[in-house]
Each structure stands twice: as C-alpha cells, then as structure tokens.
C-alpha cells in the first residue's frame, strides 16, 4: 500500500468504510497515524473492528471532538453539501479531504513518478483503462486507480519512472486540494449530479478545479464535443498560454478506428483521441499507441461485446445510467451503407430514471429497429418512443432479451444501454450487466438462438 512518513503521529477521522475507506484506514495506520473511523451501517463498523481491533477508535466524527485533527477523510459518496460533517469540519477547523488528497500529500515520499488525472461526465472509465493499457503495452510501469473502483492508497507504490493513472469524479475533485497532475484531461461535461451542485455551472466548475491544481509546465487535454468543456479550455489557455494545452476531436486518428474492435462509435473515437494525446504527452510514439489500441478489450459493462450468434451482436452497456451516456452507444451502430433502410439496434432500456425525457438520445432514434422497455421507467419511456419506433413493454430483462433475439436479423445489435440507474431491480449497474450477460448466454444455448 501507499504510505507516507508525513502522516506519522497525526490524527485523522475517516467517514465511510466501503472499499476506499478501508484502504485509507490501512494506509494511515501503516504510516503511523492515529485513526478515528465511522460508517452509518453496522456491518462495515464490525468489519473494521474485526480487522484492526483497538488500533482504530470507532466514533462518529460529526459529534466527536476533532480538536487537533489533521483531516476528515470523507468517502466520495458522502453528500457533503447536506451532510452535517461539513458543519463539524468548520466548527473544528479541520479540512475535509479524500483519499486522492492523501495520495497527493504522499507523493513526495514515493519514487519519482508522474500522475495522469482524467475526469468528465462520460467516458472517463474507458479512457482511464485505455491510457493504462497503452502504457502497459509500451512497457511503462503504471497503476490505475480512483473512481474506476481501485483505491489508489491500497496499491503498492510504483518503481521510479512509473505513471499513476487516476479516474477522478467531481466528488473526488471536491475533496482534493493539492493534486498537481502531470497530465490532466477533461473529456466532456453534461448535466449530472445537480442534486449535489444545484446548478450546471457549479458542476462544471468542480470539474475545472483539476486544472487549477496544476503547476507551470504540466499539460492538459480537452475534448471538443460540448461548449462547457471548451470554456474550461479557453480559460486555461488564457491563464497559462496555449503551450501544453491539447484540444482533441479524433480527426487525426479516425482512419485507424476500424482496427479497434472494442472502440467503435464516435464517443470511443473521442475517448481514444484523448488517450492518445495523454500518452503522447508522456512520451509514447505512434507505433506504440497504435499497437496498444488494437489490443484493447474494453471494460465490463461499457460497450462490452458479450456474444455474437448468427450475425447478431450482443452489447452490454449497463454502465450507461443516464441518457447522455446512452446516446453514444446508439450512435455507434448506424444503418450500413449497403442497406440504409435497415435499422440495426434492438435497444433494451429502463430502470430507475434520472429524468423525465430521452432528448439526448433522440438524434439517434433512426438507428433503432425496436425498443424494449423495462423497470420503473418502462411505461414513461414507452410513451416517449412509441411515435418513433416499435416498442415492446417487457418490464423484466429476460423478457426483453427474448423478444429482441426473436426479432433480430443478421447484422443487428441487441444493446442493453438503460439510460437509467439500476436500483429498482438490481443492486448496481454491474449486477444488471452480469444478469444481461447470463441471460443472453442461457437463451443462446437454448431455444432462443436467433
């Protein structure tokens, strides 16, 4: 794990004991810090007590005396805009920080290295995994962590010359104050998490803070698909000049996209363009990144190819939990040039809705052969889509997949891209994607084979 002598003898409170919180506790204890920890759930507290005994004090930092503490390490999932921990921090004069800030502070004790920070509303997991893959393929020692689900403090430090590749959510950036990324990237900004930020500009400003933490000479990469991202790029160009600022649109690498089976569609061209700009800033050349792009296999639940049978492709895009995430998946499979009237996509969508419309998906309705609605959002989505395409009101995923298999023709795509959260029927998007994968496999092995 990543430790630092800087933390020795200091006192920290840790709020939230899921995977990241437990990694923070371990790293702080190994560094010689004193730790008070808490979670509102009984099970994580018991897990902590079993693992560390009396080495950790169990107490709620909201009501504890935090005088003399060096930080309250908050899980990114804690809503700091309305949780009383914010008032407690102000009352005791203790900063709210996250695990990424602890990593930033620990960097001075690590072997010489570089850090890549990647944020954006959509595509950041794919881009993070792709940058990591390109570096690994080129023989560069690297680690991947952050919002992608791997707590960075739980990883073994890299040797000299290594690169830490971090996916960063706006929540993590909110809790980070000193992470100077050697290369920082903003892919896009679309409305999200407005319950936390109140307004879209406030959400965009949270993303922009990643660049405010950079130092002179460090590099920044920006997508060009939305005005909000371009506005951040313009501000950075005015602040530090255009040297080291890279705007990417995919034009330079579009001719190679056919070589990347797991990176199809305009959104993945943009992700790949950002990844290429990042690794070039780190010193990779075209031969290295082209070889890496061709061998990238993608992420589970993000445009994941789970099966192909009788010319029909099955795609698990369960991680698309809002319409803005689903829109690029719909754009990725237009009618083929030789059959311009053949709509190819059998779209399975629905779940717990984050809004009341599918406006961001509407430009791609012409690619859809039929829709199959499920979950709480099913009735509303069916009403929205009925004027534009055949709609099957399936409610449950197995029924939707069965209808889609029966209707699909060679060259078609059965696409789970829900545009919704999963919590009405599944634990999380991963469980939903796993269910899709398993049901597809079972139906293709049985009578449901197209």
CSV table of C-alpha atoms in Angstrom, one decimal:
chain,number,residue,atom,x,y,z
A,1,UNK,CA,0.0,0.0,0.0
A,2,UNK,CA,1.0,3.7,-0.4
A,3,UNK,CA,2.2,5.1,2.9
A,4,UNK,CA,4.0,8.3,3.9
A,5,UNK,CA,6.0,9.4,6.9
A,6,UNK,CA,4.2,12.7,6.7
A,7,UNK,CA,1.1,11.0,8.3
A,8,UNK,CA,3.1,9.6,11.3
A,9,UNK,CA,1.8,10.9,14.6
A,10,UNK,CA,-1.1,12.8,13.0
A,11,UNK,CA,-4.8,12.2,13.8
A,12,UNK,CA,-7.4,11.6,11.1
A,13,UNK,CA,-11.1,10.9,11.1
A,14,UNK,CA,-12.4,8.6,8.3
A,15,UNK,CA,-16.1,8.8,7.4
A,16,UNK,CA,-17.4,5.9,5.1
A,17,UNK,CA,-15.9,2.4,5.3
A,18,UNK,CA,-16.6,0.9,2.0
A,19,UNK,CA,-13.6,-0.2,-0.2
A,20,UNK,CA,-11.9,3.2,-0.4
A,21,UNK,CA,-12.5,4.0,3.3
A,22,UNK,CA,-10.9,0.7,4.4
A,23,UNK,CA,-7.9,1.3,2.2
A,24,UNK,CA,-7.5,4.8,3.7
A,25,UNK,CA,-7.6,3.3,7.3
A,26,UNK,CA,-5.0,0.7,6.4
A,27,UNK,CA,-2.6,3.2,4.7
A,28,UNK,CA,-2.9,5.7,7.6
A,29,UNK,CA,-2.3,3.1,10.2
A,30,UNK,CA,0.7,1.7,8.3
A,31,UNK,CA,2.0,5.3,8.1
A,32,UNK,CA,1.9,5.6,11.9
A,33,UNK,CA,-1.2,7.9,12.1
A,34,UNK,CA,-4.0,7.7,14.7
A,35,UNK,CA,-7.4,7.0,13.2
A,36,UNK,CA,-11.0,7.5,14.2
A,37,UNK,CA,-13.4,5.9,11.8
A,38,UNK,CA,-17.2,5.6,11.3
A,39,UNK,CA,-19.8,4.3,9.0
A,40,UNK,CA,-23.6,4.7,9.4
A,41,UNK,CA,-24.0,0.9,8.8
A,42,UNK,CA,-23.3,-1.7,11.4
A,43,UNK,CA,-21.6,-4.2,9.1
A,44,UNK,CA,-18.7,-2.0,7.9
A,45,UNK,CA,-18.1,-1.0,11.5
A,46,UNK,CA,-17.9,-4.6,12.6
A,47,UNK,CA,-15.6,-5.4,9.7
A,48,UNK,CA,-13.3,-2.6,10.8
A,49,UNK,CA,-13.3,-3.8,14.4
A,50,UNK,CA,-12.5,-7.3,13.4
A,51,UNK,CA,-9.6,-6.2,11.2
A,52,UNK,CA,-8.0,-3.6,13.4
A,53,UNK,CA,-9.3,-4.0,17.0
A,54,UNK,CA,-8.4,-1.2,19.3
A,55,UNK,CA,-6.0,0.3,16.8
A,56,UNK,CA,-8.9,2.3,15.5
A,57,UNK,CA,-11.3,4.3,17.6
A,58,UNK,CA,-14.9,3.9,16.4
A,59,UNK,CA,-16.7,7.2,16.8
A,60,UNK,CA,-18.9,9.4,14.6
A,61,UNK,CA,-16.8,12.5,13.6
A,62,UNK,CA,-20.0,14.6,13.4
A,63,UNK,CA,-20.3,14.5,17.2
A,64,UNK,CA,-16.7,13.7,18.2
A,65,UNK,CA,-14.1,16.2,19.4
A,66,UNK,CA,-11.9,16.7,16.4
A,67,UNK,CA,-9.6,19.3,18.0
A,68,UNK,CA,-6.0,18.8,16.7
A,69,UNK,CA,-7.0,16.5,13.8
A,70,UNK,CA,-5.2,17.0,10.5
A,71,UNK,CA,-8.1,15.9,8.3
A,72,UNK,CA,-11.5,14.3,8.0
A,73,UNK,CA,-11.2,11.8,5.1
A,74,UNK,CA,-14.6,11.5,3.6
A,75,UNK,CA,-15.9,8.9,1.2
A,76,UNK,CA,-16.8,10.5,-2.2
A,77,UNK,CA,-20.3,9.1,-1.8
A,78,UNK,CA,-21.0,11.2,1.3
A,79,UNK,CA,-23.1,14.2,0.2
A,80,UNK,CA,-21.0,16.9,1.7
A,81,UNK,CA,-23.4,19.6,0.5
A,82,UNK,CA,-26.1,18.4,3.0
A,83,UNK,CA,-24.3,16.0,5.4
A,84,UNK,CA,-23.6,17.5,8.9
A,85,UNK,CA,-19.9,16.5,8.6
A,86,UNK,CA,-19.4,19.9,6.7
A,87,UNK,CA,-20.5,21.8,9.7
A,88,UNK,CA,-18.4,19.7,12.0
A,89,UNK,CA,-15.3,20.4,9.9
A,90,UNK,CA,-15.9,24.1,10.0
A,91,UNK,CA,-16.5,24.0,13.8
A,92,UNK,CA,-13.2,22.3,14.5
A,93,UNK,CA,-11.2,24.0,11.7
A,94,UNK,CA,-10.3,20.6,10.1
A,95,UNK,CA,-10.2,20.2,6.3
A,96,UNK,CA,-12.5,17.8,4.5
A,97,UNK,CA,-10.3,15.7,2.2
A,98,UNK,CA,-10.5,12.4,0.3
A,99,UNK,CA,-8.2,9.5,-0.4
A,100,UNK,CA,-6.9,11.3,-3.6
A,101,UNK,CA,-5.7,14.2,-1.5
A,102,UNK,CA,-3.9,11.8,0.9
A,103,UNK,CA,-2.2,10.3,-2.2
A,104,UNK,CA,-1.3,13.8,-3.4
A,105,UNK,CA,0.3,14.5,0.0
A,106,UNK,CA,2.1,11.1,0.0
A,107,UNK,CA,3.7,11.7,-3.4
A,108,UNK,CA,6.8,13.4,-2.0
A,109,UNK,CA,7.8,10.1,-0.3
A,110,UNK,CA,7.3,8.0,-3.5
A,111,UNK,CA,9.9,7.1,-6.1
A,112,UNK,CA,10.0,9.7,-8.9
A,113,UNK,CA,6.8,9.2,-11.0
A,114,UNK,CA,4.1,11.0,-13.0
A,115,UNK,CA,0.4,11.3,-12.5
A,116,UNK,CA,-2.4,11.4,-15.0
A,117,UNK,CA,-5.9,12.6,-13.9
A,118,UNK,CA,-8.9,12.0,-16.1
A,119,UNK,CA,-12.4,13.5,-15.5
A,120,UNK,CA,-15.6,14.1,-17.4
A,121,UNK,CA,-19.2,13.2,-17.2
A,122,UNK,CA,-19.0,10.3,-19.6
A,123,UNK,CA,-16.2,8.1,-21.0
A,124,UNK,CA,-13.7,8.6,-18.1
A,125,UNK,CA,-13.6,4.9,-17.1
A,126,UNK,CA,-12.9,3.8,-20.7
A,127,UNK,CA,-10.3,6.5,-21.2
A,128,UNK,CA,-8.6,5.7,-17.9
A,129,UNK,CA,-8.4,2.0,-18.7
A,130,UNK,CA,-7.2,2.7,-22.2
A,131,UNK,CA,-4.4,5.0,-21.0
A,132,UNK,CA,-3.3,2.4,-18.6
A,133,UNK,CA,-3.4,-0.3,-21.3
A,134,UNK,CA,-1.4,1.8,-23.7
A,135,UNK,CA,1.3,2.4,-21.1
A,136,UNK,CA,1.4,-1.2,-20.1
A,137,UNK,CA,1.6,-2.3,-23.8
A,138,UNK,CA,4.5,0.1,-24.2
A,139,UNK,CA,6.3,-1.4,-21.2
A,140,UNK,CA,5.8,1.7,-18.9
A,141,UNK,CA,5.2,0.7,-15.3
A,142,UNK,CA,1.8,2.0,-14.3
A,143,UNK,CA,-1.1,1.8,-11.9
A,144,UNK,CA,-4.8,2.5,-12.4
A,145,UNK,CA,-7.0,3.8,-9.6
A,146,UNK,CA,-9.5,6.2,-8.3
A,147,UNK,CA,-13.2,6.3,-9.4
A,148,UNK,CA,-12.7,3.3,-11.6
A,149,UNK,CA,-13.0,1.2,-8.4
A,150,UNK,CA,-9.4,0.7,-7.3
A,151,UNK,CA,-8.5,2.7,-4.2
A,152,UNK,CA,-5.0,4.1,-5.1
A,153,UNK,CA,-3.8,4.0,-1.5
A,154,UNK,CA,-4.3,0.3,-1.5
A,155,UNK,CA,-1.8,-0.3,-4.3
A,156,UNK,CA,1.9,-1.0,-4.0
A,157,UNK,CA,4.0,2.1,-4.9
A,158,UNK,CA,5.4,2.1,-8.4
A,159,UNK,CA,9.2,2.0,-9.1
A,160,UNK,CA,11.0,5.1,-10.3
A,161,UNK,CA,9.6,6.2,-13.7
A,162,UNK,CA,6.1,4.8,-13.1
A,163,UNK,CA,2.8,6.5,-14.0
A,164,UNK,CA,-0.3,6.6,-11.8
A,165,UNK,CA,-3.5,6.8,-13.9
A,166,UNK,CA,-6.4,8.2,-12.0
A,167,UNK,CA,-10.1,8.4,-12.9
A,168,UNK,CA,-11.5,11.3,-11.0
A,169,UNK,CA,-15.1,12.1,-10.3
A,170,UNK,CA,-16.2,15.6,-9.4
A,171,UNK,CA,-16.9,14.3,-5.9
A,172,UNK,CA,-13.3,13.3,-5.6
A,173,UNK,CA,-12.0,16.6,-7.0
A,174,UNK,CA,-14.2,18.4,-4.4
A,175,UNK,CA,-12.1,16.7,-1.7
A,176,UNK,CA,-8.7,17.2,-3.3
A,177,UNK,CA,-6.6,20.3,-2.9
A,178,UNK,CA,-3.0,19.7,-3.9
A,179,UNK,CA,-3.0,17.1,-6.7
A,180,UNK,CA,-0.8,18.6,-9.5
A,181,UNK,CA,-1.3,16.2,-12.4
A,182,UNK,CA,1.5,16.0,-14.9
A,183,UNK,CA,-1.3,15.4,-17.5
A,184,UNK,CA,-4.9,16.3,-16.7
A,185,UNK,CA,-7.8,15.6,-19.0
A,186,UNK,CA,-11.4,16.8,-19.3
A,187,UNK,CA,-13.4,14.7,-21.8
A,188,UNK,CA,-16.8,16.4,-21.6
A,189,UNK,CA,-19.4,18.0,-19.3
A,190,UNK,CA,-23.1,17.3,-19.5
A,191,UNK,CA,-25.7,17.9,-16.8
A,192,UNK,CA,-25.3,15.5,-13.9
A,193,UNK,CA,-25.3,15.4,-10.1
A,194,UNK,CA,-27.4,18.6,-9.9
A,195,UNK,CA,-28.8,17.5,-6.6
A,196,UNK,CA,-25.2,18.0,-5.2
A,197,UNK,CA,-24.2,21.1,-7.1
A,198,UNK,CA,-27.5,23.0,-7.6
A,199,UNK,CA,-26.6,24.4,-11.0
A,200,UNK,CA,-24.9,23.1,-14.1
A,201,UNK,CA,-22.2,25.9,-14.0
A,202,UNK,CA,-21.3,24.8,-10.4
A,203,UNK,CA,-20.9,21.2,-11.6
A,204,UNK,CA,-18.7,22.4,-14.4
A,205,UNK,CA,-16.6,24.5,-12.0
A,206,UNK,CA,-16.0,21.4,-9.9
A,207,UNK,CA,-14.5,19.6,-12.9
A,208,UNK,CA,-12.4,22.7,-13.8
A,209,UNK,CA,-10.6,22.6,-10.4
A,210,UNK,CA,-8.5,19.7,-11.6
A,211,UNK,CA,-6.6,22.2,-13.8
A,212,UNK,CA,-6.4,24.9,-11.2
A,213,UNK,CA,-4.2,22.5,-9.2
A,214,UNK,CA,-1.7,22.0,-11.9
A,215,UNK,CA,1.7,23.6,-11.9
A,216,UNK,CA,3.5,25.5,-14.7
A,217,UNK,CA,4.7,23.2,-17.5
A,218,UNK,CA,2.1,20.5,-16.8
A,219,UNK,CA,-0.2,19.5,-19.7
A,220,UNK,CA,-3.9,19.5,-20.2
A,221,UNK,CA,-6.2,17.6,-22.7
A,222,UNK,CA,-9.7,18.7,-23.6
A,223,UNK,CA,-12.5,17.2,-25.6
A,224,UNK,CA,-14.3,19.4,-28.1
A,225,UNK,CA,-17.8,17.9,-28.1
A,226,UNK,CA,-19.5,20.5,-25.8
A,227,UNK,CA,-19.2,24.2,-25.1
A,228,UNK,CA,-18.7,23.8,-21.3
A,229,UNK,CA,-15.5,21.8,-21.8
A,230,UNK,CA,-14.3,24.3,-24.4
A,231,UNK,CA,-15.0,27.1,-22.0
A,232,UNK,CA,-12.7,25.4,-19.5
A,233,UNK,CA,-10.0,25.0,-22.2
A,234,UNK,CA,-10.3,28.7,-23.1
A,235,UNK,CA,-9.9,29.8,-19.5
A,236,UNK,CA,-6.8,27.6,-19.2
A,237,UNK,CA,-5.3,28.9,-22.4
A,238,UNK,CA,-5.8,32.5,-21.2
A,239,UNK,CA,-4.3,31.6,-17.8
A,240,UNK,CA,-1.2,29.8,-18.9
A,241,UNK,CA,-0.9,30.1,-22.7
A,242,UNK,CA,-1.5,27.5,-25.4
A,243,UNK,CA,1.7,25.5,-24.8
A,244,UNK,CA,0.8,22.2,-23.3
A,245,UNK,CA,-3.0,22.6,-24.0
A,246,UNK,CA,-4.3,19.9,-26.3
A,247,UNK,CA,-7.8,20.0,-27.9
A,248,UNK,CA,-8.7,16.7,-29.4
A,249,UNK,CA,-11.5,15.7,-31.7
A,250,UNK,CA,-10.3,12.4,-33.2
A,251,UNK,CA,-9.7,13.7,-36.7
A,252,UNK,CA,-6.1,12.7,-36.7
A,253,UNK,CA,-6.7,9.1,-35.7
A,254,UNK,CA,-10.1,8.4,-37.3
A,255,UNK,CA,-8.6,6.4,-40.2
A,256,UNK,CA,-7.3,3.8,-37.7
A,257,UNK,CA,-10.6,3.2,-35.8
A,258,UNK,CA,-11.5,0.1,-37.8
A,259,UNK,CA,-8.5,-1.6,-36.2
A,260,UNK,CA,-10.0,-1.2,-32.7
A,261,UNK,CA,-12.9,-3.7,-32.3
A,262,UNK,CA,-13.7,-2.5,-28.7
A,263,UNK,CA,-13.6,1.2,-29.5
A,264,UNK,CA,-16.3,1.7,-32.1
A,265,UNK,CA,-18.6,4.7,-32.3
A,266,UNK,CA,-17.9,8.5,-32.2
A,267,UNK,CA,-17.7,8.6,-28.4
A,268,UNK,CA,-15.0,6.0,-28.4
A,269,UNK,CA,-13.1,7.9,-31.1
A,270,UNK,CA,-13.1,10.9,-28.8
A,271,UNK,CA,-12.0,8.7,-25.8
A,272,UNK,CA,-9.2,7.2,-27.9
A,273,UNK,CA,-8.1,10.7,-29.1
A,274,UNK,CA,-7.9,11.9,-25.5
A,275,UNK,CA,-5.9,8.8,-24.5
A,276,UNK,CA,-3.5,9.2,-27.4
A,277,UNK,CA,-2.9,12.9,-26.5
A,278,UNK,CA,-2.2,11.8,-22.9
A,279,UNK,CA,0.2,9.1,-23.7
A,280,UNK,CA,2.0,11.2,-26.3
A,281,UNK,CA,2.4,13.9,-23.6
A,282,UNK,CA,4.1,11.1,-21.6
A,283,UNK,CA,6.5,10.2,-24.4
A,284,UNK,CA,4.8,7.4,-26.4
A,285,UNK,CA,5.1,7.4,-30.1
A,286,UNK,CA,2.5,6.5,-32.8
A,287,UNK,CA,3.8,2.9,-33.3
A,288,UNK,CA,3.3,2.3,-29.6
A,289,UNK,CA,-0.2,3.7,-29.2
A,290,UNK,CA,-1.4,2.1,-32.4
A,291,UNK,CA,-0.3,-1.3,-31.3
A,292,UNK,CA,-2.0,-0.7,-27.9
A,293,UNK,CA,-5.3,0.5,-29.3
A,294,UNK,CA,-5.6,-2.7,-31.4
A,295,UNK,CA,-5.3,-4.9,-28.4
A,296,UNK,CA,-7.6,-3.0,-26.0
A,297,UNK,CA,-10.6,-5.2,-24.9
A,298,UNK,CA,-12.7,-2.6,-23.2
A,299,UNK,CA,-14.3,-2.5,-19.8
A,300,UNK,CA,-17.0,-4.8,-18.4
A,301,UNK,CA,-20.5,-3.2,-18.7
A,302,UNK,CA,-19.3,-0.4,-21.0
A,303,UNK,CA,-20.0,-1.3,-24.7
A,304,UNK,CA,-18.9,-4.8,-23.8
A,305,UNK,CA,-19.3,-7.4,-26.5
A,306,UNK,CA,-20.8,-10.4,-24.6
A,307,UNK,CA,-21.8,-12.7,-27.5
A,308,UNK,CA,-22.3,-13.0,-31.2
A,309,UNK,CA,-24.7,-15.6,-32.8
A,310,UNK,CA,-25.9,-15.9,-36.3
A,311,UNK,CA,-24.6,-12.5,-37.2
A,312,UNK,CA,-26.3,-10.8,-34.2
A,313,UNK,CA,-24.0,-8.9,-31.8
A,314,UNK,CA,-25.0,-8.6,-28.1
A,315,UNK,CA,-23.6,-5.5,-26.3
A,316,UNK,CA,-23.7,-4.9,-22.5
A,317,UNK,CA,-23.6,-1.1,-21.9
A,318,UNK,CA,-25.1,-1.3,-18.4
A,319,UNK,CA,-22.8,1.4,-17.1
A,320,UNK,CA,-24.9,3.9,-19.2
A,321,UNK,CA,-27.0,5.2,-16.3
A,322,UNK,CA,-28.3,8.4,-18.0
A,323,UNK,CA,-29.5,9.4,-21.5
A,324,UNK,CA,-26.2,11.3,-22.1
A,325,UNK,CA,-24.3,8.0,-21.6
A,326,UNK,CA,-26.6,6.0,-23.8
A,327,UNK,CA,-26.6,8.4,-26.7
A,328,UNK,CA,-23.1,7.5,-27.9
A,329,UNK,CA,-24.0,3.8,-27.8
A,330,UNK,CA,-27.0,4.4,-30.1
A,331,UNK,CA,-24.8,6.5,-32.4
A,332,UNK,CA,-22.2,3.7,-32.7
A,333,UNK,CA,-24.4,1.4,-34.9
A,334,UNK,CA,-26.0,3.3,-37.8
A,335,UNK,CA,-27.5,1.6,-40.7
A,336,UNK,CA,-24.9,0.0,-43.0
A,337,UNK,CA,-24.2,1.9,-46.3
A,338,UNK,CA,-25.3,-1.1,-48.3
A,339,UNK,CA,-28.7,-1.2,-46.5
A,340,UNK,CA,-29.5,2.4,-45.5
A,341,UNK,CA,-33.1,1.5,-44.6
A,342,UNK,CA,-32.2,-1.4,-42.3
A,343,UNK,CA,-32.2,-0.1,-38.7
A,344,UNK,CA,-29.9,-2.4,-36.7
A,345,UNK,CA,-30.3,-1.7,-32.9
A,346,UNK,CA,-32.7,-3.6,-30.6
A,347,UNK,CA,-32.5,-1.3,-27.6
A,348,UNK,CA,-33.2,-2.5,-24.1
A,349,UNK,CA,-33.6,0.4,-21.8
A,350,UNK,CA,-35.2,1.4,-18.5
A,351,UNK,CA,-34.7,1.2,-14.8
A,352,UNK,CA,-34.8,3.9,-12.1
A,353,UNK,CA,-34.9,7.1,-14.2
A,354,UNK,CA,-32.7,10.2,-13.5
A,355,UNK,CA,-35.0,12.4,-15.6
A,356,UNK,CA,-38.3,12.5,-17.5
A,357,UNK,CA,-37.1,12.6,-21.1
A,358,UNK,CA,-34.7,10.9,-23.6
A,359,UNK,CA,-33.9,14.1,-25.5
A,360,UNK,CA,-30.1,13.4,-25.6
A,361,UNK,CA,-30.8,10.1,-27.4
A,362,UNK,CA,-33.3,11.5,-29.9
A,363,UNK,CA,-30.8,12.3,-32.6
A,364,UNK,CA,-30.1,8.6,-33.0
A,365,UNK,CA,-33.6,7.2,-33.0
A,366,UNK,CA,-33.1,6.5,-36.7
A,367,UNK,CA,-30.6,3.7,-35.8
A,368,UNK,CA,-33.1,1.7,-33.7
A,369,UNK,CA,-35.1,-1.2,-35.1
A,370,UNK,CA,-37.2,-1.6,-31.9
A,371,UNK,CA,-37.1,-0.7,-28.2
A,372,UNK,CA,-37.7,-3.0,-25.3
A,373,UNK,CA,-38.6,-1.1,-22.1
A,374,UNK,CA,-38.0,-2.5,-18.5
A,375,UNK,CA,-38.2,-1.3,-14.9
A,376,UNK,CA,-39.8,1.7,-13.3
A,377,UNK,CA,-39.1,4.0,-16.3
A,378,UNK,CA,-40.6,1.5,-18.7
A,379,UNK,CA,-44.1,3.0,-19.1
A,380,UNK,CA,-42.8,6.6,-19.5
A,381,UNK,CA,-40.1,5.6,-21.9
A,382,UNK,CA,-42.6,3.6,-24.0
A,383,UNK,CA,-44.8,6.7,-24.3
A,384,UNK,CA,-41.8,8.7,-25.5
A,385,UNK,CA,-40.6,6.2,-28.0
A,386,UNK,CA,-43.9,4.9,-29.4
A,387,UNK,CA,-44.1,7.7,-32.1
A,388,UNK,CA,-40.6,6.9,-33.4
A,389,UNK,CA,-40.2,3.1,-33.4
A,390,UNK,CA,-41.8,-0.3,-32.4
A,391,UNK,CA,-41.8,-0.6,-28.6
A,392,UNK,CA,-42.2,-3.8,-26.6
A,393,UNK,CA,-43.2,-3.2,-22.9
A,394,UNK,CA,-41.3,-6.0,-21.4
A,395,UNK,CA,-40.9,-4.9,-17.7
A,396,UNK,CA,-38.3,-7.6,-16.9
A,397,UNK,CA,-34.9,-8.0,-18.6
A,398,UNK,CA,-35.3,-11.7,-19.6
A,399,UNK,CA,-38.5,-11.0,-21.4
A,400,UNK,CA,-36.9,-8.0,-23.2
A,401,UNK,CA,-33.9,-10.1,-24.3
A,402,UNK,CA,-36.1,-12.9,-25.5
A,403,UNK,CA,-38.2,-10.6,-27.7
A,404,UNK,CA,-35.1,-8.9,-29.1
A,405,UNK,CA,-33.5,-12.2,-30.0
A,406,UNK,CA,-36.7,-13.3,-31.8
A,407,UNK,CA,-36.8,-10.1,-33.8
A,408,UNK,CA,-33.0,-9.6,-34.6
A,409,UNK,CA,-31.6,-10.3,-38.1
A,410,UNK,CA,-28.0,-10.9,-39.2
A,411,UNK,CA,-26.1,-7.6,-38.9
A,412,UNK,CA,-28.3,-6.4,-36.0
A,413,UNK,CA,-27.2,-5.4,-32.5
A,414,UNK,CA,-29.0,-6.3,-29.2
A,415,UNK,CA,-28.0,-3.4,-27.0
A,416,UNK,CA,-28.5,-3.1,-23.2
A,417,UNK,CA,-28.0,0.6,-22.7
A,418,UNK,CA,-30.5,1.5,-20.0
A,419,UNK,CA,-30.2,5.3,-19.7
A,420,UNK,CA,-31.2,4.8,-16.1
A,421,UNK,CA,-29.9,3.8,-12.7
A,422,UNK,CA,-30.3,0.1,-11.8
A,423,UNK,CA,-31.7,0.3,-8.2
A,424,UNK,CA,-35.3,-0.6,-9.0
A,425,UNK,CA,-34.4,-4.2,-9.9
A,426,UNK,CA,-30.6,-4.6,-9.4
A,427,UNK,CA,-28.0,-3.9,-6.7
A,428,UNK,CA,-26.0,-1.8,-9.1
A,429,UNK,CA,-25.1,-1.5,-12.8
A,430,UNK,CA,-22.6,-4.3,-12.5
A,431,UNK,CA,-25.3,-6.7,-11.3
A,432,UNK,CA,-27.6,-5.6,-14.1
A,433,UNK,CA,-24.8,-6.1,-16.7
A,434,UNK,CA,-24.0,-9.5,-15.2
A,435,UNK,CA,-27.6,-10.5,-15.5
A,436,UNK,CA,-27.8,-9.5,-19.1
A,437,UNK,CA,-24.7,-11.5,-19.9
A,438,UNK,CA,-26.0,-14.6,-18.1
A,439,UNK,CA,-29.5,-14.4,-19.7
A,440,UNK,CA,-28.0,-13.9,-23.2
A,441,UNK,CA,-25.8,-17.0,-22.7
A,442,UNK,CA,-28.7,-19.1,-21.4
A,443,UNK,CA,-31.1,-18.1,-24.2
A,444,UNK,CA,-28.5,-18.6,-27.0
A,445,UNK,CA,-27.7,-22.1,-25.6
A,446,UNK,CA,-31.4,-22.9,-25.6
A,447,UNK,CA,-34.3,-22.3,-27.9
A,448,UNK,CA,-33.7,-18.6,-28.1
A,449,UNK,CA,-30.9,-18.7,-30.6
A,450,UNK,CA,-31.7,-16.4,-33.4
